[in-house]
mmCIF file of C-alpha atoms in Angstrom:
data_model
loop_
_atom_site.group_PDB
_atom_site.id
_atom_site.type_symbol
_atom_site.label_atom_id
_atom_site.label_comp_id
_atom_site.label_asym_id
_atom_site.label_seq_id
_atom_site.Cartn_x
_atom_site.Cartn_y
_atom_site.Cartn_z
ATOM 1 C CA MET T 1 89.883 109.395 105.333
ATOM 2 C CA LEU T 2 90.229 106.253 103.589
ATOM 3 C CA ALA T 3 88.595 103.463 105.420
ATOM 4 C CA ALA T 4 91.406 101.112 106.993
ATOM 5 C CA MET T 5 90.901 97.319 106.050
ATOM 6 C CA PRO T 6 90.098 94.734 108.435
ATOM 7 C CA ASP T 7 92.704 93.376 110.594
ATOM 8 C CA SER T 8 92.878 89.474 111.029
ATOM 9 C CA ALA T 9 96.043 87.392 112.458
ATOM 10 C CA PRO T 10 98.120 86.830 109.510
ATOM 11 C CA SER T 11 100.561 83.576 109.143
ATOM 12 C CA PRO T 12 104.126 84.755 109.272
ATOM 13 C CA LEU T 13 105.608 83.792 106.068
ATOM 14 C CA SER T 14 108.220 81.010 106.424
ATOM 15 C CA ALA T 15 111.278 80.493 103.986
ATOM 16 C CA GLY T 16 110.192 79.560 100.847
ATOM 17 C CA GLY T 17 106.522 80.420 101.279
ATOM 18 C CA VAL T 18 104.684 82.350 99.469
ATOM 19 C CA SER T 19 102.453 85.021 99.871
ATOM 20 C CA PRO T 20 98.571 84.910 99.880
ATOM 21 C CA ARG T 21 97.924 86.882 97.515
ATOM 22 C CA THR T 22 101.055 87.431 95.304
ATOM 23 C CA GLY T 23 101.452 84.310 94.022
ATOM 24 C CA GLY T 24 104.970 84.410 91.480
ATOM 25 C CA ASP T 25 106.217 86.800 93.416
ATOM 26 C CA ALA T 26 109.637 85.546 94.233
ATOM 27 C CA CYS T 27 110.975 88.811 95.250
ATOM 28 C CA PRO T 28 113.586 87.534 98.049
ATOM 29 C CA GLY T 29 113.468 88.458 101.389
ATOM 30 C CA THR T 30 115.229 87.979 104.974
ATOM 31 C CA LEU T 31 112.764 84.713 105.607
ATOM 32 C CA ARG T 32 112.588 83.903 101.847
ATOM 33 C CA LEU T 33 115.803 83.434 100.204
ATOM 34 C CA HIS T 34 116.623 82.975 96.458
ATOM 35 C CA ARG T 35 118.840 80.331 95.088
ATOM 36 C CA ALA T 36 121.430 82.123 92.927
ATOM 37 C CA ASP T 37 124.542 80.503 91.080
ATOM 38 C CA ASP T 38 126.555 81.856 94.171
ATOM 39 C CA GLY T 39 124.454 80.602 96.776
ATOM 40 C CA ALA T 40 121.221 81.562 98.124
ATOM 41 C CA LEU T 41 120.359 85.376 98.643
ATOM 42 C CA ALA T 42 118.767 87.310 101.560
ATOM 43 C CA ARG T 43 117.169 90.802 100.844
ATOM 44 C CA VAL T 44 116.834 92.598 104.273
ATOM 45 C CA ARG T 45 114.560 95.694 104.386
ATOM 46 C CA ILE T 46 115.958 98.558 105.754
ATOM 47 C CA PRO T 47 113.275 101.236 106.068
ATOM 48 C CA GLY T 48 114.302 104.620 104.696
ATOM 49 C CA GLY T 49 117.907 103.389 104.205
ATOM 50 C CA VAL T 50 118.054 104.092 108.515
ATOM 51 C CA LEU T 51 120.768 101.693 110.449
ATOM 52 C CA SER T 52 122.275 102.523 113.771
ATOM 53 C CA ALA T 53 126.496 101.743 113.930
ATOM 54 C CA ASP T 54 124.967 98.534 115.962
ATOM 55 C CA GLN T 55 122.515 97.182 113.516
ATOM 56 C CA ALA T 56 125.187 97.930 111.060
ATOM 57 C CA ASP T 57 127.724 95.330 112.853
ATOM 58 C CA ALA T 58 124.831 93.097 112.987
ATOM 59 C CA LEU T 59 124.327 92.980 109.386
ATOM 60 C CA LEU T 60 128.486 92.110 108.759
ATOM 61 C CA THR T 61 128.116 89.712 111.582
ATOM 62 C CA ALA T 62 125.136 87.884 109.187
ATOM 63 C CA ALA T 63 127.206 88.117 106.259
ATOM 64 C CA ALA T 64 130.398 86.746 107.711
ATOM 65 C CA ARG T 65 128.841 84.013 109.332
ATOM 66 C CA PHE T 66 125.876 82.783 107.029
ATOM 67 C CA GLY T 67 127.928 84.115 103.706
ATOM 68 C CA ASP T 68 130.292 85.480 101.673
ATOM 69 C CA GLY T 69 130.665 88.445 103.913
ATOM 70 C CA GLU T 70 130.291 90.831 101.658
ATOM 71 C CA LEU T 71 126.974 93.311 102.019
ATOM 72 C CA HIS T 72 125.109 94.562 98.334
ATOM 73 C CA LEU T 73 123.228 97.740 98.078
ATOM 74 C CA THR T 74 119.963 98.002 96.203
ATOM 75 C CA SER T 75 118.326 100.567 94.404
ATOM 76 C CA ARG T 76 115.959 100.691 97.266
ATOM 77 C CA GLY T 77 118.396 101.405 99.995
ATOM 78 C CA ASN T 78 118.493 97.981 101.040
ATOM 79 C CA VAL T 79 121.142 95.325 101.792
ATOM 80 C CA GLN T 80 121.493 91.929 100.314
ATOM 81 C CA LEU T 81 123.537 89.085 101.860
ATOM 82 C CA ARG T 82 124.732 86.659 99.114
ATOM 83 C CA GLY T 83 126.578 83.688 99.137
ATOM 84 C CA LEU T 84 124.352 82.076 102.121
ATOM 85 C CA GLY T 85 123.394 78.448 102.533
ATOM 86 C CA THR T 86 120.122 77.641 102.408
ATOM 87 C CA GLU T 87 119.482 76.317 105.811
ATOM 88 C CA CYS T 88 120.449 79.623 107.193
ATOM 89 C CA GLY T 89 117.097 81.197 107.300
ATOM 90 C CA GLY T 90 116.460 80.334 111.187
ATOM 91 C CA GLU T 91 119.243 81.359 112.663
ATOM 92 C CA LEU T 92 119.657 84.398 109.967
ATOM 93 C CA ALA T 93 116.156 85.699 110.913
ATOM 94 C CA GLY T 94 117.021 85.220 115.061
ATOM 95 C CA LEU T 95 120.196 87.342 114.517
ATOM 96 C CA LEU T 96 118.717 90.294 112.717
ATOM 97 C CA THR T 97 115.261 90.454 115.068
ATOM 98 C CA ASP T 98 117.716 90.687 117.711
ATOM 99 C CA ALA T 99 119.094 93.892 115.880
ATOM 100 C CA GLY T 100 115.886 95.340 115.689
ATOM 101 C CA LEU T 101 116.036 94.560 112.042
ATOM 102 C CA LEU T 102 113.040 92.292 111.662
ATOM 103 C CA PRO T 103 110.313 93.777 113.952
ATOM 104 C CA SER T 104 107.401 91.489 112.006
ATOM 105 C CA ALA T 105 107.848 87.856 110.308
ATOM 106 C CA ALA T 106 104.628 88.738 108.260
ATOM 107 C CA HIS T 107 105.348 91.926 106.969
ATOM 108 C CA GLU T 108 109.323 91.618 106.314
ATOM 109 C CA ARG T 109 108.921 91.986 102.565
ATOM 110 C CA ALA T 110 106.646 95.070 102.638
ATOM 111 C CA ARG T 111 108.909 97.146 104.350
ATOM 112 C CA ASN T 112 110.143 99.274 101.250
ATOM 113 C CA ILE T 113 110.129 102.289 102.376
ATOM 114 C CA VAL T 114 112.423 105.053 100.736
ATOM 115 C CA ALA T 115 113.370 108.403 102.252
ATOM 116 C CA SER T 116 115.398 111.781 101.152
ATOM 117 C CA PRO T 117 118.640 110.708 102.527
ATOM 118 C CA LEU T 118 119.438 114.427 103.173
ATOM 119 C CA ALA T 119 116.690 114.923 105.100
ATOM 120 C CA GLY T 120 117.296 117.590 107.991
ATOM 121 C CA LEU T 121 120.628 117.640 107.395
ATOM 122 C CA ASP T 122 120.747 120.610 104.908
ATOM 123 C CA GLY T 123 118.214 123.265 106.266
ATOM 124 C CA SER T 124 115.138 120.518 104.754
ATOM 125 C CA GLY T 125 112.882 119.572 107.343
ATOM 126 C CA GLY T 126 113.383 115.905 108.753
ATOM 127 C CA LEU T 127 111.153 112.782 107.951
ATOM 128 C CA GLY T 128 111.894 110.719 111.047
ATOM 129 C CA VAL T 129 108.476 110.897 112.575
ATOM 130 C CA TRP T 130 106.581 109.825 108.985
ATOM 131 C CA LEU T 131 109.717 107.009 108.770
ATOM 132 C CA THR T 132 108.829 105.605 111.961
ATOM 133 C CA GLU T 133 104.984 105.853 111.759
ATOM 134 C CA LEU T 134 104.582 104.425 108.465
ATOM 135 C CA ASP T 135 106.469 101.582 109.072
ATOM 136 C CA ARG T 136 104.862 100.578 112.286
ATOM 137 C CA LEU T 137 101.845 101.230 110.321
ATOM 138 C CA VAL T 138 103.018 99.015 107.796
ATOM 139 C CA CYS T 139 103.847 95.996 110.058
ATOM 140 C CA GLY T 140 100.622 96.789 112.312
ATOM 141 C CA SER T 141 98.549 95.933 108.896
ATOM 142 C CA ALA T 142 97.035 92.833 108.023
ATOM 143 C CA ALA T 143 96.431 93.924 104.784
ATOM 144 C CA ALA T 144 99.661 95.071 104.152
ATOM 145 C CA ALA T 145 101.608 91.844 104.350
ATOM 146 C CA THR T 146 99.926 90.779 101.175
ATOM 147 C CA LEU T 147 101.768 93.649 99.145
ATOM 148 C CA SER T 148 104.157 92.110 96.916
ATOM 149 C CA GLY T 149 108.130 92.698 97.649
ATOM 150 C CA ARG T 150 107.912 94.949 94.946
ATOM 151 C CA PHE T 151 105.339 97.510 96.221
ATOM 152 C CA LEU T 152 107.223 100.656 97.242
ATOM 153 C CA PHE T 153 106.821 103.787 99.261
ATOM 154 C CA ALA T 154 108.888 106.933 99.058
ATOM 155 C CA LEU T 155 109.187 109.994 101.651
ATOM 156 C CA ASP T 156 110.570 113.039 99.738
ATOM 157 C CA ASP T 157 111.617 115.858 101.788
ATOM 158 C CA GLY T 158 110.674 118.504 98.553
ATOM 159 C CA ARG T 159 113.669 118.130 97.204
ATOM 160 C CA GLY T 160 112.353 115.832 94.284
ATOM 161 C CA ASP T 161 114.941 113.137 94.978
ATOM 162 C CA VAL T 162 112.759 110.043 95.822
ATOM 163 C CA ASP T 163 109.950 111.586 94.353
ATOM 164 C CA ALA T 164 111.332 110.856 91.065
ATOM 165 C CA LEU T 165 112.411 106.868 91.658
ATOM 166 C CA GLY T 166 108.496 106.010 90.358
ATOM 167 C CA ALA T 167 107.095 104.853 93.998
ATOM 168 C CA ASP T 168 103.458 103.454 94.247
ATOM 169 C CA VAL T 169 102.951 105.757 97.506
ATOM 170 C CA THR T 170 104.727 108.787 97.896
ATOM 171 C CA LEU T 171 104.442 111.262 100.439
ATOM 172 C CA ILE T 172 106.151 115.104 99.834
ATOM 173 C CA ALA T 173 107.020 117.659 102.050
ATOM 174 C CA GLU T 174 105.383 120.728 101.144
ATOM 175 C CA GLY T 175 107.351 123.289 102.833
ATOM 176 C CA PRO T 176 106.020 126.515 104.469
ATOM 177 C CA SER T 177 102.284 125.023 104.650
ATOM 178 C CA GLY T 178 103.380 122.355 106.750
ATOM 179 C CA ALA T 179 101.383 119.812 104.801
ATOM 180 C CA ALA T 180 102.138 116.966 102.525
ATOM 181 C CA LEU T 181 100.968 115.670 99.335
ATOM 182 C CA LEU T 182 99.829 112.348 98.293
ATOM 183 C CA ARG T 183 101.025 110.679 95.394
ATOM 184 C CA ILE T 184 99.628 107.574 94.136
ATOM 185 C CA GLY T 185 102.206 106.120 91.026
ATOM 186 C CA ALA T 186 103.218 108.534 88.365
ATOM 187 C CA ALA T 187 100.440 110.670 88.489
ATOM 188 C CA ASP T 188 101.095 114.267 88.140
ATOM 189 C CA GLU T 189 97.753 115.402 90.273
ATOM 190 C CA VAL T 190 98.885 114.839 94.168
ATOM 191 C CA PHE T 191 96.364 115.397 96.881
ATOM 192 C CA ARG T 192 97.001 117.290 100.327
ATOM 193 C CA VAL T 193 96.617 116.215 103.286
ATOM 194 C CA PRO T 194 97.546 117.424 107.008
ATOM 195 C CA ALA T 195 101.229 116.135 107.635
ATOM 196 C CA THR T 196 100.049 114.555 110.912
ATOM 197 C CA ASP T 197 98.039 112.408 108.802
ATOM 198 C CA ALA T 198 100.543 111.475 106.095
ATOM 199 C CA PRO T 199 101.975 107.936 107.125
ATOM 200 C CA ARG T 200 98.121 106.894 107.440
ATOM 201 C CA ALA T 201 97.086 108.131 104.408
ATOM 202 C CA ALA T 202 100.058 106.292 102.609
ATOM 203 C CA LEU T 203 99.151 102.908 104.545
ATOM 204 C CA LEU T 204 95.432 103.209 103.303
ATOM 205 C CA ALA T 205 96.363 104.367 100.130
ATOM 206 C CA ALA T 206 98.285 100.786 99.443
ATOM 207 C CA GLU T 207 95.388 99.395 101.158
ATOM 208 C CA GLU T 208 92.711 100.736 98.665
ATOM 209 C CA PHE T 209 95.568 99.880 96.054
ATOM 210 C CA LEU T 210 94.772 96.058 97.373
ATOM 211 C CA ARG T 211 91.163 96.559 96.670
ATOM 212 C CA ALA T 212 91.691 97.851 93.030
ATOM 213 C CA ALA T 213 94.407 95.253 91.923
ATOM 214 C CA GLY T 214 91.818 92.146 93.376
ATOM 215 C CA ASP T 215 93.471 88.636 94.308
ATOM 216 C CA PRO T 216 95.427 87.614 93.087
ATOM 217 C CA GLY T 217 96.284 90.708 91.779
ATOM 218 C CA ALA T 218 99.124 93.706 90.258
ATOM 219 C CA TRP T 219 101.956 93.671 92.003
ATOM 220 C CA ARG T 220 102.317 97.608 91.615
ATOM 221 C CA VAL T 221 100.230 100.790 90.587
ATOM 222 C CA LYS T 222 102.016 100.486 87.338
ATOM 223 C CA ASP T 223 100.698 97.431 86.553
ATOM 224 C CA LEU T 224 97.415 97.812 86.862
ATOM 225 C CA PRO T 225 95.147 98.619 83.532
ATOM 226 C CA ASP T 226 94.873 102.161 82.754
ATOM 227 C CA ASP T 227 91.142 102.217 83.719
ATOM 228 C CA VAL T 228 91.605 100.555 87.159
ATOM 229 C CA ARG T 229 94.669 103.045 87.761
ATOM 230 C CA ALA T 230 92.537 106.036 87.013
ATOM 231 C CA GLU T 231 90.035 104.700 89.163
ATOM 232 C CA LEU T 232 92.127 104.227 91.944
ATOM 233 C CA VAL T 233 93.629 107.577 92.099
ATOM 234 C CA ARG T 234 90.268 108.714 91.633
ATOM 235 C CA THR T 235 88.744 106.611 94.842
ATOM 236 C CA ILE T 236 91.863 107.923 97.069
ATOM 237 C CA GLY T 237 91.344 111.845 96.139
ATOM 238 C CA SER T 238 87.990 111.670 96.692
ATOM 239 C CA ALA T 239 88.609 111.007 100.801
ATOM 240 C CA ALA T 240 92.470 112.014 100.968
ATOM 241 C CA GLY T 241 91.738 115.731 100.338
ATOM 242 C CA PRO T 242 92.480 118.486 97.777
ATOM 243 C CA THR T 243 94.062 118.181 94.533
ATOM 244 C CA VAL T 244 97.440 119.733 93.502
ATOM 245 C CA HIS T 245 98.919 119.820 90.075
ATOM 246 C CA HIS T 246 102.467 118.826 90.643
ATOM 247 C CA PRO T 247 104.226 117.154 87.986
ATOM 248 C CA ARG T 248 106.487 114.193 89.453
ATOM 249 C CA PRO T 249 110.389 114.685 88.483
ATOM 250 C CA ARG T 250 111.420 113.021 85.594
ATOM 251 C CA THR T 251 115.123 112.499 87.002
ATOM 252 C CA ALA T 252 116.422 111.966 90.111
ATOM 253 C CA THR T 253 119.386 114.100 91.735
ATOM 254 C CA PRO T 254 121.450 111.801 93.975
ATOM 255 C CA PRO T 255 123.294 113.511 96.419
ATOM 256 C CA ALA T 256 126.878 113.953 95.603
ATOM 257 C CA PRO T 257 129.334 112.328 97.241
ATOM 258 C CA GLY T 258 131.464 114.024 99.504
ATOM 259 C CA THR T 259 130.335 116.972 102.068
ATOM 260 C CA HIS T 260 127.008 118.325 103.271
ATOM 261 C CA GLY T 261 127.000 120.474 105.652
ATOM 262 C CA SER T 262 128.203 118.479 108.551
ATOM 263 C CA ALA T 263 127.295 115.316 107.040
ATOM 264 C CA ILE T 264 129.628 113.252 104.533
ATOM 265 C CA THR T 265 128.897 110.924 101.845
ATOM 266 C CA ALA T 266 130.355 108.306 100.101
ATOM 267 C CA ASP T 267 129.349 105.969 96.841
ATOM 268 C CA VAL T 268 129.854 102.354 97.089
ATOM 269 C CA PRO T 269 131.058 101.037 93.209
ATOM 270 C CA MET T 270 128.787 98.629 91.876
ATOM 271 C CA GLY T 271 127.117 98.513 95.243
ATOM 272 C CA ARG T 272 129.252 96.204 96.847
ATOM 273 C CA LEU T 273 131.216 96.770 100.084
ATOM 274 C CA THR T 274 134.306 94.504 101.034
ATOM 275 C CA PRO T 275 134.206 93.517 105.076
ATOM 276 C CA ALA T 276 136.700 96.113 105.516
ATOM 277 C CA GLN T 277 134.515 99.053 103.692
ATOM 278 C CA TRP T 278 131.639 97.879 105.666
ATOM 279 C CA ARG T 279 133.397 98.178 108.902
ATOM 280 C CA LEU T 280 135.236 101.540 108.168
ATOM 281 C CA LEU T 281 131.780 103.067 107.463
ATOM 282 C CA THR T 282 130.477 101.381 110.485
ATOM 283 C CA ASP T 283 133.030 102.751 112.527
ATOM 284 C CA THR T 284 133.164 106.464 111.286
ATOM 285 C CA ALA T 285 129.220 106.034 112.053
ATOM 286 C CA ARG T 286 129.864 105.448 115.670
ATOM 287 C CA ARG T 287 132.746 108.154 116.160
ATOM 288 C CA TYR T 288 130.434 110.712 114.425
ATOM 289 C CA GLY T 289 126.249 110.274 115.883
ATOM 290 C CA GLY T 290 125.699 106.961 115.410
ATOM 291 C CA GLU T 291 123.971 106.647 112.040
ATOM 292 C CA LEU T 292 124.367 105.454 108.327
ATOM 293 C CA ARG T 293 121.580 106.497 105.864
ATOM 294 C CA LEU T 294 121.685 103.738 103.025
ATOM 295 C CA THR T 295 120.552 106.023 99.615
ATOM 296 C CA PRO T 296 118.895 103.953 96.906
ATOM 297 C CA TRP T 297 121.525 105.434 94.897
ATOM 298 C CA ARG T 298 124.109 102.809 96.402
ATOM 299 C CA GLY T 299 125.657 105.494 98.662
ATOM 300 C CA ILE T 300 125.971 105.675 102.320
ATOM 301 C CA VAL T 301 125.707 109.077 104.228
ATOM 302 C CA ILE T 302 126.891 109.396 107.860
ATOM 303 C CA PRO T 303 124.679 112.400 109.250
ATOM 304 C CA GLY T 304 127.255 113.267 111.893
ATOM 305 C CA PRO T 305 127.640 115.753 112.998
ATOM 306 C CA VAL T 306 131.164 115.475 111.695
ATOM 307 C CA PRO T 307 133.486 118.194 112.758
ATOM 308 C CA ARG T 308 134.571 120.711 110.164
ATOM 309 C CA PRO T 309 138.399 120.348 111.013
ATOM 310 C CA GLU T 310 138.063 116.183 110.525
ATOM 311 C CA VAL T 311 136.047 115.586 107.343
ATOM 312 C CA VAL T 312 138.762 115.936 105.289
ATOM 313 C CA GLU T 313 140.863 113.212 106.746
ATOM 314 C CA ALA T 314 137.617 111.280 107.290
ATOM 315 C CA LEU T 315 136.667 111.570 103.694
ATOM 316 C CA ARG T 316 140.355 110.530 102.741
ATOM 317 C CA THR T 317 140.122 107.361 104.625
ATOM 318 C CA LEU T 318 136.894 106.276 103.158
ATOM 319 C CA SER T 319 138.525 106.998 99.639
ATOM 320 C CA GLU T 320 141.846 104.632 100.131
ATOM 321 C CA SER T 321 139.456 102.192 100.929
ATOM 322 C CA GLY T 322 137.965 102.328 97.597
ATOM 323 C CA LEU T 323 134.991 104.255 98.285
ATOM 324 C CA ILE T 324 133.612 107.396 96.183
ATOM 325 C CA THR T 325 134.109 110.284 98.004
ATOM 326 C CA ALA T 326 133.784 113.071 95.409
ATOM 327 C CA PRO T 327 132.063 113.964 92.173
ATOM 328 C CA ASP T 328 134.729 113.428 89.872
ATOM 329 C CA SER T 329 135.630 109.799 90.263
ATOM 330 C CA PRO T 330 135.490 107.781 87.301
ATOM 331 C CA TRP T 331 133.142 105.493 89.263
ATOM 332 C CA THR T 332 130.256 108.109 89.580
ATOM 333 C CA GLY T 333 127.291 106.931 88.012
ATOM 334 C CA VAL T 334 128.176 103.311 87.162
ATOM 335 C CA GLY T 335 126.510 100.468 88.111
ATOM 336 C CA ALA T 336 125.502 96.887 86.992
ATOM 337 C CA CYS T 337 123.770 94.060 88.224
ATOM 338 C CA ILE T 338 125.316 90.830 89.867
ATOM 339 C CA GLY T 339 126.111 89.347 86.653
ATOM 340 C CA HIS T 340 128.165 85.851 86.226
ATOM 341 C CA PRO T 341 128.884 83.848 87.865
ATOM 342 C CA GLY T 342 126.082 85.092 90.471
ATOM 343 C CA CYS T 343 123.315 85.198 87.843
ATOM 344 C CA ALA T 344 122.539 81.781 85.757
ATOM 345 C CA LYS T 345 120.671 84.488 83.793
ATOM 346 C CA SER T 346 123.661 86.633 83.114
ATOM 347 C CA LEU T 347 125.338 86.421 79.850
ATOM 348 C CA SER T 348 128.721 87.727 81.050
ATOM 349 C CA ASP T 349 130.426 89.183 83.988
ATOM 350 C CA VAL T 350 129.213 92.628 83.350
ATOM 351 C CA ARG T 351 130.666 93.925 86.615
ATOM 352 C CA ALA T 352 134.134 93.057 84.962
ATOM 353 C CA GLU T 353 133.027 94.499 81.808
ATOM 354 C CA ALA T 354 131.745 97.557 83.611
ATOM 355 C CA GLY T 355 135.102 98.201 85.448
ATOM 356 C CA ALA T 356 137.277 97.848 82.180
ATOM 357 C CA ALA T 357 135.245 100.391 80.905
ATOM 358 C CA VAL T 358 135.740 103.424 83.485
ATOM 359 C CA GLY T 359 136.761 106.334 82.308
ATOM 360 C CA PRO T 360 136.388 110.101 82.800
ATOM 361 C CA PRO T 361 133.063 110.972 84.383
ATOM 362 C CA GLY T 362 130.243 111.023 82.486
ATOM 363 C CA ARG T 363 127.123 113.142 82.524
ATOM 364 C CA LEU T 364 124.613 110.529 82.298
ATOM 365 C CA PRO T 365 124.847 107.346 84.912
ATOM 366 C CA VAL T 366 124.952 104.025 83.048
ATOM 367 C CA TYR T 367 123.745 101.041 84.067
ATOM 368 C CA TRP T 368 125.494 97.545 82.691
ATOM 369 C CA SER T 369 122.958 94.476 82.925
ATOM 370 C CA GLY T 370 124.055 90.463 81.769
ATOM 371 C CA CYS T 371 120.230 89.988 80.498
ATOM 372 C CA GLU T 372 117.078 91.378 79.419
ATOM 373 C CA ARG T 373 115.785 91.716 83.107
ATOM 374 C CA ARG T 374 117.861 94.659 83.811
ATOM 375 C CA CYS T 375 117.417 94.246 88.039
ATOM 376 C CA GLY T 376 117.938 97.241 89.973
ATOM 377 C CA HIS T 377 118.509 99.517 86.852
ATOM 378 C CA PRO T 378 118.105 103.612 87.758
ATOM 379 C CA HIS T 379 115.074 105.357 86.719
ATOM 380 C CA GLY T 380 114.894 108.815 85.072
ATOM 381 C CA GLU T 381 117.750 109.374 82.509
ATOM 382 C CA TRP T 382 120.458 106.848 82.227
ATOM 383 C CA ILE T 383 122.348 104.771 79.383
ATOM 384 C CA ASP T 384 121.181 101.361 79.144
ATOM 385 C CA VAL T 385 124.032 98.925 78.347
ATOM 386 C CA VAL T 386 122.257 95.566 78.032
ATOM 387 C CA VAL T 387 124.529 92.163 77.060
ATOM 388 C CA THR T 388 122.770 90.332 74.196
ATOM 389 C CA PRO T 389 124.084 87.198 72.285
ATOM 390 C CA ASP T 390 125.432 89.419 69.710
ATOM 391 C CA GLY T 391 126.977 91.846 71.858
ATOM 392 C CA HIS T 392 125.978 95.055 74.219
ATOM 393 C CA ARG T 393 122.811 96.932 73.027
ATOM 394 C CA ILE T 394 123.443 100.893 74.060
ATOM 395 C CA SER T 395 120.222 103.064 74.249
ATOM 396 C CA HIS T 396 119.683 106.563 75.986
ATOM 397 C CA VAL T 397 116.705 106.225 78.498
ATOM 398 C CA ARG T 398 114.568 109.185 79.004
ATOM 399 C CA GLY T 399 111.818 107.844 81.673
ATOM 400 C CA GLU T 400 109.792 105.928 80.142
ATOM 401 C CA ARG T 401 111.255 106.974 76.259
ATOM 402 C CA ARG T 402 114.409 105.215 74.874
ATOM 403 C CA ASP T 403 116.075 106.370 72.336
ATOM 404 C CA PRO T 404 117.055 103.634 69.255
ATOM 405 C CA PRO T 405 119.880 101.423 70.600
ATOM 406 C CA ALA T 406 122.880 100.850 68.757
ATOM 407 C CA THR T 407 124.626 97.613 69.207
ATOM 408 C CA VAL T 408 128.315 96.834 69.938
ATOM 409 C CA GLY T 409 130.973 93.879 70.011
ATOM 410 C CA ASN T 410 132.450 92.746 72.531
ATOM 411 C CA ASP T 411 136.156 93.897 72.119
ATOM 412 C CA PRO T 412 136.783 95.965 75.207
ATOM 413 C CA ALA T 413 138.306 99.089 73.668
ATOM 414 C CA ALA T 414 135.435 99.695 71.308
ATOM 415 C CA LEU T 415 132.600 99.079 74.152
ATOM 416 C CA ALA T 416 134.260 101.558 76.509
ATOM 417 C CA ALA T 417 134.256 104.122 73.894
ATOM 418 C CA ALA T 418 130.742 103.848 72.757
ATOM 419 C CA VAL T 419 129.762 104.369 76.391
ATOM 420 C CA ALA T 420 132.304 107.324 77.172
ATOM 421 C CA ALA T 421 130.111 108.880 73.701
ATOM 422 C CA ALA T 422 126.991 107.999 75.138
ATOM 423 C CA ARG T 423 127.244 109.400 78.870
ATOM 424 C CA ALA T 424 128.759 112.522 77.657
#
């Protein structure tokens, strides 16, 4: 097994502070707020997307007390609070600490862990032990505190959903063998490790990445030069376990809105939840088991169990609130960055444009970006709509490949027709 990096007592990051190794990494957190045009922004990491109903209540309280009242889901199953006052950091941190959402001031931006949201709910194995242990290990590692706010761990129950997201370190449950597969970046070669050792193997792989990256260095595995990345994989493999060929899925398949056994799933248009919607989801979860799971596709799973006679009524109530509860919703697969006026870099109000272009459900997801940064875009295969000074550039993305784009002007009808054709 890889050797752990030596521990030392790190200094907690303060609001506006800079990570000791990542320098220009301005990725926001709870203690490091980001200044946006609509006020300050906080990103609250929710490892595995798992929230108790009480923790969900605390997030709603924070949004109402310090921000604009709304909650925004991210492509990593985290929550963003917007419209915050720039001086609320201390009170916000206190509220979230009391709710168990901020166990380490030094590691709050490093707790980037996504997990298969249906794990344990439809005959698959659960990931709770891995999730709890990995989060504990990350928060206990002085080295992990220096990971960038973009470094990502993924825990996949074997179905390939979060394995397709391109995490830096991925653990995959291998099913009948009872072992785990450890993937580094997008490599198709993985390493088999005992399931009981999997969380520690993931942490030590992240620490080995820090050694390879240097100081200051790359933020993510994919940012390493090819030769350094190859050497990193060899080094981890020499200590981790046997090599297995296990190609990474190129397209993620999110849980469809609706029912999954005794669980229910609702997707969130544009990832933006009003206080009433969040309260309804929380109350529903409290009625049926007390847990919510936020997905990397801006949806929410209520694991339940929800009694079968009550499923239809629960979904109807969620649908009436504006949430997506069936795959044939026009909003299914439609996403957008925050756009104007929330972001100064955006060239238009892309959320309004996306809403105006909503039509029959398409085969492919579509993501609208107000600028070339494409904040929060999906992975795998999707339709990319980017606002440019000349109109809108539409292209078909297939993993690392991108088809030649088409440029469409600002006419809403023409734009809607072009996007519908691209998604078909």
